[in-house]
mmCIF file of C-alpha atoms in Angstrom:
data_model
loop_
_atom_site.group_PDB
_atom_site.id
_atom_site.type_symbol
_atom_site.label_atom_id
_atom_site.label_comp_id
_atom_site.label_asym_id
_atom_site.label_seq_id
_atom_site.Cartn_x
_atom_site.Cartn_y
_atom_site.Cartn_z
ATOM 1 C CA MET O 99 -5.818 3.670 13.780
ATOM 2 C CA ALA O 100 -5.533 7.425 13.881
ATOM 3 C CA GLY O 101 -6.592 10.171 11.499
ATOM 4 C CA ASN O 102 -7.585 8.970 8.060
ATOM 5 C CA GLU O 103 -5.674 5.684 8.365
ATOM 6 C CA HIS O 104 -7.692 2.697 7.182
ATOM 7 C CA GLU O 105 -7.365 -0.751 5.678
ATOM 8 C CA VAL O 106 -7.903 -1.645 2.041
ATOM 9 C CA ASN O 107 -8.107 -5.090 0.496
ATOM 10 C CA ARG O 108 -6.513 -5.940 -2.807
ATOM 11 C CA SER O 109 -6.521 -9.049 -4.972
ATOM 12 C CA ALA O 110 -3.005 -10.486 -5.153
ATOM 13 C CA ARG O 111 -3.828 -11.849 -8.619
ATOM 14 C CA SER O 112 -5.257 -8.776 -10.332
ATOM 15 C CA GLY O 113 -4.018 -5.962 -8.081
ATOM 16 C CA ARG O 114 -7.533 -4.531 -7.927
ATOM 17 C CA PHE O 115 -9.308 -3.420 -4.787
ATOM 18 C CA VAL O 116 -11.849 -5.905 -3.409
ATOM 19 C CA LYS O 117 -14.540 -5.830 -0.731
ATOM 20 C CA GLU O 118 -13.802 -6.961 2.811
ATOM 21 C CA SER O 119 -16.154 -9.926 2.331
ATOM 22 C CA THR O 120 -14.112 -11.035 -0.690
ATOM 23 C CA ALA O 121 -10.907 -10.798 1.356
ATOM 24 C CA GLU O 122 -12.471 -12.947 4.084
ATOM 25 C CA ARG O 123 -13.564 -15.617 1.588
ATOM 26 C CA ASN O 124 -10.199 -15.670 -0.211
ATOM 27 C CA PRO O 125 -7.461 -14.926 2.342
ATOM 28 C CA SER O 126 -4.729 -16.728 0.392
ATOM 29 C CA THR O 127 -5.201 -14.551 -2.699
ATOM 30 C CA THR O 128 -5.931 -11.214 -1.011
ATOM 31 C CA THR O 129 -3.687 -8.697 0.716
ATOM 32 C CA THR O 130 -4.821 -6.185 3.319
ATOM 33 C CA GLU O 131 -2.925 -2.901 3.533
ATOM 34 C CA GLN O 132 -3.072 0.074 5.845
ATOM 35 C CA VAL O 133 -3.173 3.418 4.075
ATOM 36 C CA GLY O 134 -3.529 7.020 5.148
ATOM 37 C CA GLY O 135 -2.363 8.306 8.481
ATOM 38 C CA GLU O 136 -1.364 11.433 10.256
ATOM 39 C CA LYS O 137 0.500 14.208 8.462
ATOM 40 C CA GLU O 138 3.398 14.213 10.935
ATOM 41 C CA ARG O 139 4.213 10.590 10.104
ATOM 42 C CA GLY O 140 5.059 11.714 6.591
ATOM 43 C CA ASP O 141 3.082 10.663 3.566
ATOM 44 C CA ARG O 142 4.924 8.608 0.996
ATOM 45 C CA GLU O 143 4.181 7.480 -2.516
ATOM 46 C CA VAL O 144 4.469 3.902 -3.677
ATOM 47 C CA ASN O 145 4.084 2.491 -7.165
ATOM 48 C CA ARG O 146 2.277 -0.738 -8.010
ATOM 49 C CA SER O 147 1.788 -2.733 -11.127
ATOM 50 C CA ALA O 148 -1.906 -2.592 -12.037
ATOM 51 C CA ARG O 149 -1.601 -6.083 -13.507
ATOM 52 C CA THR O 150 0.136 -7.928 -10.670
ATOM 53 C CA GLY O 151 -0.469 -5.666 -7.666
ATOM 54 C CA LYS O 152 3.227 -5.872 -6.783
ATOM 55 C CA PHE O 153 5.312 -2.875 -5.761
ATOM 56 C CA VAL O 154 7.562 -1.520 -8.529
ATOM 57 C CA THR O 155 10.387 1.029 -8.622
ATOM 58 C CA GLU O 156 9.969 4.651 -9.674
ATOM 59 C CA THR O 157 11.819 3.908 -12.911
ATOM 60 C CA THR O 158 9.465 1.039 -13.748
ATOM 61 C CA ALA O 159 6.480 3.283 -13.019
ATOM 62 C CA GLU O 160 7.825 5.922 -15.399
ATOM 63 C CA LEU O 161 8.539 3.397 -18.170
ATOM 64 C CA HIS O 162 5.147 1.686 -17.829
ATOM 65 C CA SER O 163 2.868 4.525 -16.782
ATOM 66 C CA ALA O 164 -0.195 3.008 -18.473
ATOM 67 C CA THR O 165 -0.028 -0.132 -16.324
ATOM 68 C CA THR O 166 1.245 1.367 -13.054
ATOM 69 C CA GLU O 167 -0.663 3.122 -10.296
ATOM 70 C CA THR O 168 0.796 5.450 -7.689
ATOM 71 C CA GLN O 169 -0.603 5.449 -4.154
ATOM 72 C CA ARG O 170 0.020 7.721 -1.176
ATOM 73 C CA LEU O 171 0.499 5.825 2.076
#
C-alpha cells in the first residue's frame, strides 16, 4: 500500500468502524475496505448509509443527509 492508503474495518450490521480484533472475531459480519491512496490515482467520494453501512447514491445522500456519511476513497 502506497501513500496514505490503509485498511479500515466496518460492521456490516451497523455500518460503524470497528477494531481489527473485532473484524478477526466476526469475519462474516465485518467488511474490510482500503481507503486513501496517492493523489494521482484520483480521490473519489462515496456515500454510505450510517444505519446499514451500504453504499447509496448521491441523491439518496442528499435526501437523507442526517443518516448518510460521505467518505473520500
